Amino acid sequence: DQQVKQNSPSLSVQEGRISILNCDYTNSMFDYFLWYKKYPAEGPTFLISISSIKDKNEDGRFTVFLNKSAKHLSLHIVPSQPGDSAVYFCAASRTGNQFYFGTGTSLTVIP
Amino acid sequence: GAVVSQHPSRVICKSGTSVKIECRSLDFQATTMFWYRQFPKQSLMLMATSNEGSKATYEQGVEKDKFLINHASLTLSTLTVTSAHPEDSSFYICSAEQLTGLVGDTQYFGPGTRLTVL
């Protein structure tokens, strides 16, 4: 059973607009969440993380929001750029333990 | 939904021994599986791409004689860390690709195996 879900397999956004990628999880024991970006034929690269003691973490154009009561996190990219086109994975874990990944959302930023 | 499992989830071994990690796709056939190593800054490093019935393709800098990969069936790939040393201690994560024909073939990740070499 998927403990981390990304229900949108794809998303298209105009350049300069905001991209919002969503992720839901089922295990309330998860306390650490990450977002990865993956280009074709490459391994995922770490983007941004958030621990359960926070509800927001910002790094440049990337902001991750965590809603623990809803077991939901989202990644906001603003402004979106064509180079952001990639597959984005969210992952969750109990710190130091196994990681559970979502199935990815393919983002296309249209110039 | 599709699930990928890894076994064992944790392993502690002595330096010089070999450790085998299994990656299984539980409800779909995966012609391609990927092996990653997770480094402390949380980046996943692609180690190799494993195709069923053929030799794995290793990324530059990954020793194929040290990290043996066998993709024996459409649902099972194994990674054997031979003559493990403390610097091999890490999280090893596999993923399996399901060819759906939809926008972007879907990749499912296993939960990872934490290897500790004493």
PDB file of C-alpha atoms in Angstrom:
ATOM      1  CA  ASP A   1       0.000   0.000   0.000  1.00  0.00           C
ATOM      2  CA  GLN A   2       1.353   3.407  -0.958  1.00  0.00           C
ATOM      3  CA  GLN A   3       2.013   5.407   2.176  1.00  0.00           C
ATOM      4  CA  VAL A   4       2.955   8.459   0.150  1.00  0.00           C
ATOM      5  CA  LYS A   5       0.840   9.480  -2.812  1.00  0.00           C
ATOM      6  CA  GLN A   6       1.173  12.020  -5.556  1.00  0.00           C
ATOM      7  CA  ASN A   7      -2.199  11.937  -7.234  1.00  0.00           C
ATOM      8  CA  SER A   8      -1.338  14.140 -10.194  1.00  0.00           C
ATOM      9  CA  PRO A   9       0.957  12.337 -12.616  1.00  0.00           C
ATOM     10  CA  SER A  10       1.495  15.486 -14.656  1.00  0.00           C
ATOM     11  CA  LEU A  11       1.185  19.255 -14.477  1.00  0.00           C
ATOM     12  CA  SER A  12       1.655  22.018 -17.045  1.00  0.00           C
ATOM     13  CA  VAL A  13       2.297  25.619 -16.079  1.00  0.00           C
ATOM     14  CA  GLN A  14       3.144  28.784 -17.985  1.00  0.00           C
ATOM     15  CA  GLU A  15       6.569  30.263 -17.450  1.00  0.00           C
ATOM     16  CA  GLY A  16       6.511  32.867 -14.699  1.00  0.00           C
ATOM     17  CA  ARG A  17       3.444  31.430 -12.996  1.00  0.00           C
ATOM     18  CA  ILE A  18       3.335  29.375  -9.823  1.00  0.00           C
ATOM     19  CA  SER A  19       3.692  25.588  -9.902  1.00  0.00           C
ATOM     20  CA  ILE A  20       2.064  23.705  -7.050  1.00  0.00           C
ATOM     21  CA  LEU A  21       2.880  20.044  -6.593  1.00  0.00           C
ATOM     22  CA  ASN A  22       0.952  18.066  -4.032  1.00  0.00           C
ATOM     23  CA  CYS A  23       1.722  15.048  -1.906  1.00  0.00           C
ATOM     24  CA  ASP A  24      -0.391  13.128   0.626  1.00  0.00           C
ATOM     25  CA  TYR A  25       0.736  10.598   3.208  1.00  0.00           C
ATOM     26  CA  THR A  26      -1.021   8.157   5.479  1.00  0.00           C
ATOM     27  CA  ASN A  27       1.405   7.502   8.320  1.00  0.00           C
ATOM     28  CA  SER A  28       1.139  10.082  11.100  1.00  0.00           C
ATOM     29  CA  MET A  29       4.502   8.912  12.454  1.00  0.00           C
ATOM     30  CA  PHE A  30       6.392  10.451   9.536  1.00  0.00           C
ATOM     31  CA  ASP A  31       8.412  13.382  10.790  1.00  0.00           C
ATOM     32  CA  TYR A  32      10.676  14.264   7.912  1.00  0.00           C
ATOM     33  CA  PHE A  33       9.702  15.083   4.347  1.00  0.00           C
ATOM     34  CA  LEU A  34      11.737  15.737   1.232  1.00  0.00           C
ATOM     35  CA  TRP A  35      11.229  16.795  -2.351  1.00  0.00           C
ATOM     36  CA  TYR A  36      13.425  15.551  -5.164  1.00  0.00           C
ATOM     37  CA  LYS A  37      13.698  16.631  -8.777  1.00  0.00           C
ATOM     38  CA  LYS A  38      14.594  14.157 -11.468  1.00  0.00           C
ATOM     39  CA  TYR A  39      15.665  14.677 -15.058  1.00  0.00           C
ATOM     40  CA  PRO A  40      15.524  11.755 -17.538  1.00  0.00           C
ATOM     41  CA  ALA A  41      18.389   9.275 -17.206  1.00  0.00           C
ATOM     42  CA  GLU A  42      19.658  10.954 -14.045  1.00  0.00           C
ATOM     43  CA  GLY A  43      19.228  10.206 -10.367  1.00  0.00           C
ATOM     44  CA  PRO A  44      16.913  12.393  -8.296  1.00  0.00           C
ATOM     45  CA  THR A  45      18.523  15.475  -6.777  1.00  0.00           C
ATOM     46  CA  PHE A  46      17.511  16.820  -3.430  1.00  0.00           C
ATOM     47  CA  LEU A  47      15.497  20.037  -3.547  1.00  0.00           C
ATOM     48  CA  ILE A  48      14.143  20.906  -0.148  1.00  0.00           C
ATOM     49  CA  SER A  49      13.074  19.265   3.078  1.00  0.00           C
ATOM     50  CA  ILE A  50      10.889  19.984   6.060  1.00  0.00           C
ATOM     51  CA  SER A  51      10.598  18.454   9.481  1.00  0.00           C
ATOM     52  CA  SER A  52       7.310  17.967  11.225  1.00  0.00           C
ATOM     53  CA  ILE A  53       8.037  20.715  13.739  1.00  0.00           C
ATOM     54  CA  LYS A  54       7.634  23.269  10.971  1.00  0.00           C
ATOM     55  CA  ASP A  55       4.816  24.050   8.600  1.00  0.00           C
ATOM     56  CA  LYS A  56       6.813  25.952   6.014  1.00  0.00           C
ATOM     57  CA  ASN A  57      10.332  25.965   4.655  1.00  0.00           C
ATOM     58  CA  GLU A  58      11.547  28.286   1.952  1.00  0.00           C
ATOM     59  CA  ASP A  59      14.632  28.148  -0.253  1.00  0.00           C
ATOM     60  CA  GLY A  60      14.756  30.645  -3.070  1.00  0.00           C
ATOM     61  CA  ARG A  61      11.976  29.940  -5.539  1.00  0.00           C
ATOM     62  CA  PHE A  62      11.008  26.748  -3.726  1.00  0.00           C
ATOM     63  CA  THR A  63       8.714  26.602  -0.715  1.00  0.00           C
ATOM     64  CA  VAL A  64       7.396  23.481   0.951  1.00  0.00           C
ATOM     65  CA  PHE A  65       4.256  23.613   3.064  1.00  0.00           C
ATOM     66  CA  LEU A  66       3.305  20.923   5.554  1.00  0.00           C
ATOM     67  CA  ASN A  67      -0.213  20.423   6.888  1.00  0.00           C
ATOM     68  CA  LYS A  68       0.108  17.709   9.501  1.00  0.00           C
ATOM     69  CA  SER A  69      -3.571  17.519  10.331  1.00  0.00           C
ATOM     70  CA  ALA A  70      -4.397  16.866   6.692  1.00  0.00           C
ATOM     71  CA  LYS A  71      -1.261  14.750   6.163  1.00  0.00           C
ATOM     72  CA  HIS A  72      -0.514  16.841   3.144  1.00  0.00           C
ATOM     73  CA  LEU A  73       2.504  18.651   1.837  1.00  0.00           C
ATOM     74  CA  SER A  74       2.993  20.764  -1.211  1.00  0.00           C
ATOM     75  CA  LEU A  75       5.873  22.235  -3.140  1.00  0.00           C
ATOM     76  CA  HIS A  76       5.464  25.710  -4.595  1.00  0.00           C
ATOM     77  CA  ILE A  77       7.773  26.945  -7.316  1.00  0.00           C
ATOM     78  CA  VAL A  78       7.508  30.606  -8.142  1.00  0.00           C
ATOM     79  CA  PRO A  79       8.206  31.916 -10.650  1.00  0.00           C
ATOM     80  CA  SER A  80       8.318  28.730 -12.709  1.00  0.00           C
ATOM     81  CA  GLN A  81      11.051  28.450 -15.306  1.00  0.00           C
ATOM     82  CA  PRO A  82      11.426  26.092 -18.296  1.00  0.00           C
ATOM     83  CA  GLY A  83      14.436  24.498 -16.578  1.00  0.00           C
ATOM     84  CA  ASP A  84      12.107  23.389 -13.803  1.00  0.00           C
ATOM     85  CA  SER A  85      10.514  20.893 -16.194  1.00  0.00           C
ATOM     86  CA  ALA A  86      11.236  17.512 -14.610  1.00  0.00           C
ATOM     87  CA  VAL A  87       9.646  14.818 -12.515  1.00  0.00           C
ATOM     88  CA  TYR A  88       9.229  15.748  -8.855  1.00  0.00           C
ATOM     89  CA  PHE A  89       9.094  13.131  -6.109  1.00  0.00           C
ATOM     90  CA  CYS A  90       8.088  13.642  -2.532  1.00  0.00           C
ATOM     91  CA  ALA A  91       9.351  11.315   0.167  1.00  0.00           C
ATOM     92  CA  ALA A  92       8.617  10.810   3.832  1.00  0.00           C
ATOM     93  CA  SER A  93      10.282   9.036   6.696  1.00  0.00           C
ATOM     94  CA  ARG A  94      10.547   8.685  10.400  1.00  0.00           C
ATOM     95  CA  THR A  95      13.945  10.251  10.966  1.00  0.00           C
ATOM     96  CA  GLY A  96      16.706   7.752  10.380  1.00  0.00           C
ATOM     97  CA  ASN A  97      14.407   5.059   9.122  1.00  0.00           C
ATOM     98  CA  GLN A  98      13.064   3.922   5.814  1.00  0.00           C
ATOM     99  CA  PHE A  99      11.984   6.348   3.163  1.00  0.00           C
ATOM    100  CA  TYR A 100       8.682   6.174   1.345  1.00  0.00           C
ATOM    101  CA  PHE A 101       8.436   7.843  -2.021  1.00  0.00           C
ATOM    102  CA  GLY A 102       5.513   9.078  -4.039  1.00  0.00           C
ATOM    103  CA  THR A 103       5.189   8.061  -7.662  1.00  0.00           C
ATOM    104  CA  GLY A 104       6.175  11.443  -9.024  1.00  0.00           C
ATOM    105  CA  THR A 105       4.585  14.352 -10.829  1.00  0.00           C
ATOM    106  CA  SER A 106       5.891  15.348 -14.232  1.00  0.00           C
ATOM    107  CA  LEU A 107       6.046  19.145 -14.425  1.00  0.00           C
ATOM    108  CA  THR A 108       6.192  20.909 -17.761  1.00  0.00           C
ATOM    109  CA  VAL A 109       6.837  24.634 -17.745  1.00  0.00           C
ATOM    110  CA  ILE A 110       5.723  26.171 -21.021  1.00  0.00           C
ATOM    111  CA  PRO A 111       7.833  29.094 -22.280  1.00  0.00           C
TER     112      PRO A 111
ATOM    113  CA  GLY B   1      -1.057   0.900  -6.283  1.00  0.00           C
ATOM    114  CA  ALA B   2       2.237  -0.549  -7.358  1.00  0.00           C
ATOM    115  CA  VAL B   3       4.600  -1.393  -4.532  1.00  0.00           C
ATOM    116  CA  VAL B   4       8.302  -2.031  -4.466  1.00  0.00           C
ATOM    117  CA  SER B   5       9.805  -3.819  -1.500  1.00  0.00           C
ATOM    118  CA  GLN B   6      13.369  -4.141  -0.299  1.00  0.00           C
ATOM    119  CA  HIS B   7      14.847  -6.765   1.935  1.00  0.00           C
ATOM    120  CA  PRO B   8      16.392  -6.468   4.398  1.00  0.00           C
ATOM    121  CA  SER B   9      15.395  -3.057   5.703  1.00  0.00           C
ATOM    122  CA  ARG B  10      18.470  -2.901   7.911  1.00  0.00           C
ATOM    123  CA  VAL B  11      21.680  -4.881   7.939  1.00  0.00           C
ATOM    124  CA  ILE B  12      24.771  -4.667  10.080  1.00  0.00           C
ATOM    125  CA  CYS B  13      27.816  -6.579   8.958  1.00  0.00           C
ATOM    126  CA  LYS B  14      31.502  -6.876   9.639  1.00  0.00           C
ATOM    127  CA  SER B  15      34.065  -5.342   7.367  1.00  0.00           C
ATOM    128  CA  GLY B  16      35.081  -7.704   4.576  1.00  0.00           C
ATOM    129  CA  THR B  17      31.813  -9.566   4.344  1.00  0.00           C
ATOM    130  CA  SER B  18      29.332  -9.420   1.473  1.00  0.00           C
ATOM    131  CA  VAL B  19      25.761  -8.258   1.766  1.00  0.00           C
ATOM    132  CA  LYS B  20      22.897  -8.935  -0.623  1.00  0.00           C
ATOM    133  CA  ILE B  21      19.938  -6.557  -0.920  1.00  0.00           C
ATOM    134  CA  GLU B  22      16.787  -7.578  -2.757  1.00  0.00           C
ATOM    135  CA  CYS B  23      14.424  -5.295  -4.624  1.00  0.00           C
ATOM    136  CA  ARG B  24      11.057  -6.668  -5.679  1.00  0.00           C
ATOM    137  CA  SER B  25       8.183  -5.201  -7.628  1.00  0.00           C
ATOM    138  CA  LEU B  26       5.160  -6.740  -5.960  1.00  0.00           C
ATOM    139  CA  ASP B  27       2.336  -6.321  -8.421  1.00  0.00           C
ATOM    140  CA  PHE B  28       3.865  -5.325 -11.718  1.00  0.00           C
ATOM    141  CA  GLN B  29       6.637  -6.393 -14.018  1.00  0.00           C
ATOM    142  CA  ALA B  30       9.603  -4.103 -14.150  1.00  0.00           C
ATOM    143  CA  THR B  31      11.931  -4.489 -17.083  1.00  0.00           C
ATOM    144  CA  THR B  32      14.108  -1.762 -15.628  1.00  0.00           C
ATOM    145  CA  MET B  33      15.165  -1.231 -12.046  1.00  0.00           C
ATOM    146  CA  PHE B  34      17.475   1.413 -10.657  1.00  0.00           C
ATOM    147  CA  TRP B  35      19.807   1.319  -7.685  1.00  0.00           C
ATOM    148  CA  TYR B  36      20.614   4.464  -5.735  1.00  0.00           C
ATOM    149  CA  ARG B  37      22.760   5.344  -2.800  1.00  0.00           C
ATOM    150  CA  GLN B  38      21.636   8.075  -0.456  1.00  0.00           C
ATOM    151  CA  PHE B  39      24.277  10.410   0.877  1.00  0.00           C
ATOM    152  CA  PRO B  40      24.098  12.489   4.072  1.00  0.00           C
ATOM    153  CA  LYS B  41      22.901  15.623   2.289  1.00  0.00           C
ATOM    154  CA  GLN B  42      19.914  13.600   1.119  1.00  0.00           C
ATOM    155  CA  SER B  43      20.812  13.457  -2.559  1.00  0.00           C
ATOM    156  CA  LEU B  44      20.202  10.153  -4.259  1.00  0.00           C
ATOM    157  CA  MET B  45      23.114   9.024  -6.381  1.00  0.00           C
ATOM    158  CA  LEU B  46      22.210   6.737  -9.249  1.00  0.00           C
ATOM    159  CA  MET B  47      24.544   3.769  -9.080  1.00  0.00           C
ATOM    160  CA  ALA B  48      23.321   1.579 -11.875  1.00  0.00           C
ATOM    161  CA  THR B  49      20.448   0.759 -14.179  1.00  0.00           C
ATOM    162  CA  SER B  50      19.412  -2.868 -14.193  1.00  0.00           C
ATOM    163  CA  ASN B  51      17.610  -4.455 -17.121  1.00  0.00           C
ATOM    164  CA  GLU B  52      16.074  -7.902 -16.886  1.00  0.00           C
ATOM    165  CA  GLY B  53      18.178 -10.521 -18.583  1.00  0.00           C
ATOM    166  CA  SER B  54      21.116  -8.293 -19.389  1.00  0.00           C
ATOM    167  CA  LYS B  55      24.091  -6.755 -17.649  1.00  0.00           C
ATOM    168  CA  ALA B  56      23.561  -3.691 -15.538  1.00  0.00           C
ATOM    169  CA  THR B  57      24.748  -0.314 -16.725  1.00  0.00           C
ATOM    170  CA  TYR B  58      26.875   1.348 -14.088  1.00  0.00           C
ATOM    171  CA  GLU B  59      27.310   5.060 -13.605  1.00  0.00           C
ATOM    172  CA  GLN B  60      30.760   6.549 -13.802  1.00  0.00           C
ATOM    173  CA  GLY B  61      32.738   6.015 -10.628  1.00  0.00           C
ATOM    174  CA  VAL B  62      30.715   3.024  -9.435  1.00  0.00           C
ATOM    175  CA  GLU B  63      32.784  -0.159  -9.173  1.00  0.00           C
ATOM    176  CA  LYS B  64      30.864  -2.935 -10.902  1.00  0.00           C
ATOM    177  CA  ASP B  65      32.974  -5.636  -9.258  1.00  0.00           C
ATOM    178  CA  LYS B  66      32.143  -4.258  -5.830  1.00  0.00           C
ATOM    179  CA  PHE B  67      28.450  -3.628  -6.386  1.00  0.00           C
ATOM    180  CA  LEU B  68      27.150  -6.699  -8.187  1.00  0.00           C
ATOM    181  CA  ILE B  69      23.701  -6.348  -9.684  1.00  0.00           C
ATOM    182  CA  ASN B  70      21.600  -9.228 -10.911  1.00  0.00           C
ATOM    183  CA  HIS B  71      18.194  -8.690 -12.498  1.00  0.00           C
ATOM    184  CA  ALA B  72      17.098 -12.310 -12.647  1.00  0.00           C
ATOM    185  CA  SER B  73      13.408 -11.806 -13.338  1.00  0.00           C
ATOM    186  CA  LEU B  74      10.897  -9.106 -14.155  1.00  0.00           C
ATOM    187  CA  THR B  75      10.121  -8.687 -10.466  1.00  0.00           C
ATOM    188  CA  LEU B  76      13.474  -9.089  -8.759  1.00  0.00           C
ATOM    189  CA  SER B  77      16.798  -7.309  -8.824  1.00  0.00           C
ATOM    190  CA  THR B  78      19.568  -7.841  -6.294  1.00  0.00           C
ATOM    191  CA  LEU B  79      22.488  -5.664  -5.263  1.00  0.00           C
ATOM    192  CA  THR B  80      25.414  -7.413  -3.602  1.00  0.00           C
ATOM    193  CA  VAL B  81      27.955  -5.244  -1.835  1.00  0.00           C
ATOM    194  CA  THR B  82      31.094  -7.369  -1.905  1.00  0.00           C
ATOM    195  CA  SER B  83      33.864  -7.086   0.691  1.00  0.00           C
ATOM    196  CA  ALA B  84      32.005  -4.289   2.419  1.00  0.00           C
ATOM    197  CA  HIS B  85      33.931  -1.576   4.236  1.00  0.00           C
ATOM    198  CA  PRO B  86      32.760   1.112   6.668  1.00  0.00           C
ATOM    199  CA  GLU B  87      32.686   3.700   3.891  1.00  0.00           C
ATOM    200  CA  ASP B  88      30.007   1.601   2.185  1.00  0.00           C
ATOM    201  CA  SER B  89      27.658   2.308   5.085  1.00  0.00           C
ATOM    202  CA  SER B  90      24.675   4.124   3.636  1.00  0.00           C
ATOM    203  CA  PHE B  91      21.057   3.903   2.584  1.00  0.00           C
ATOM    204  CA  TYR B  92      20.608   1.902  -0.602  1.00  0.00           C
ATOM    205  CA  ILE B  93      17.363   2.528  -2.447  1.00  0.00           C
ATOM    206  CA  CYS B  94      15.965   0.801  -5.501  1.00  0.00           C
ATOM    207  CA  SER B  95      13.234   1.868  -7.857  1.00  0.00           C
ATOM    208  CA  ALA B  96      11.323   0.020 -10.527  1.00  0.00           C
ATOM    209  CA  GLU B  97       9.914   1.460 -13.696  1.00  0.00           C
ATOM    210  CA  GLN B  98       6.453   0.597 -14.868  1.00  0.00           C
ATOM    211  CA  LEU B  99       5.885   1.257 -18.537  1.00  0.00           C
ATOM    212  CA  THR B 100       2.391   2.658 -18.664  1.00  0.00           C
ATOM    213  CA  GLY B 101       2.439   4.377 -22.018  1.00  0.00           C
ATOM    214  CA  LEU B 102       0.997   7.425 -20.291  1.00  0.00           C
ATOM    215  CA  VAL B 103       2.641  10.790 -19.798  1.00  0.00           C
ATOM    216  CA  GLY B 104       5.913   9.871 -18.133  1.00  0.00           C
ATOM    217  CA  ASP B 105       6.471   6.246 -17.273  1.00  0.00           C
ATOM    218  CA  THR B 106       5.987   5.761 -13.570  1.00  0.00           C
ATOM    219  CA  GLN B 107       8.854   5.013 -11.244  1.00  0.00           C
ATOM    220  CA  TYR B 108       8.180   3.378  -7.898  1.00  0.00           C
ATOM    221  CA  PHE B 109      10.745   3.556  -5.123  1.00  0.00           C
ATOM    222  CA  GLY B 110      11.512   0.959  -2.509  1.00  0.00           C
ATOM    223  CA  PRO B 111      11.776   2.000   1.143  1.00  0.00           C
ATOM    224  CA  GLY B 112      15.542   1.647   1.277  1.00  0.00           C
ATOM    225  CA  THR B 113      18.013  -0.591   3.062  1.00  0.00           C
ATOM    226  CA  ARG B 114      20.262   0.845   5.727  1.00  0.00           C
ATOM    227  CA  LEU B 115      23.663  -0.830   5.580  1.00  0.00           C
ATOM    228  CA  THR B 116      26.043  -0.390   8.475  1.00  0.00           C
ATOM    229  CA  VAL B 117      29.508  -1.876   8.115  1.00  0.00           C
ATOM    230  CA  LEU B 118      31.451  -2.194  11.340  1.00  0.00           C
TER     231      LEU B 118
END
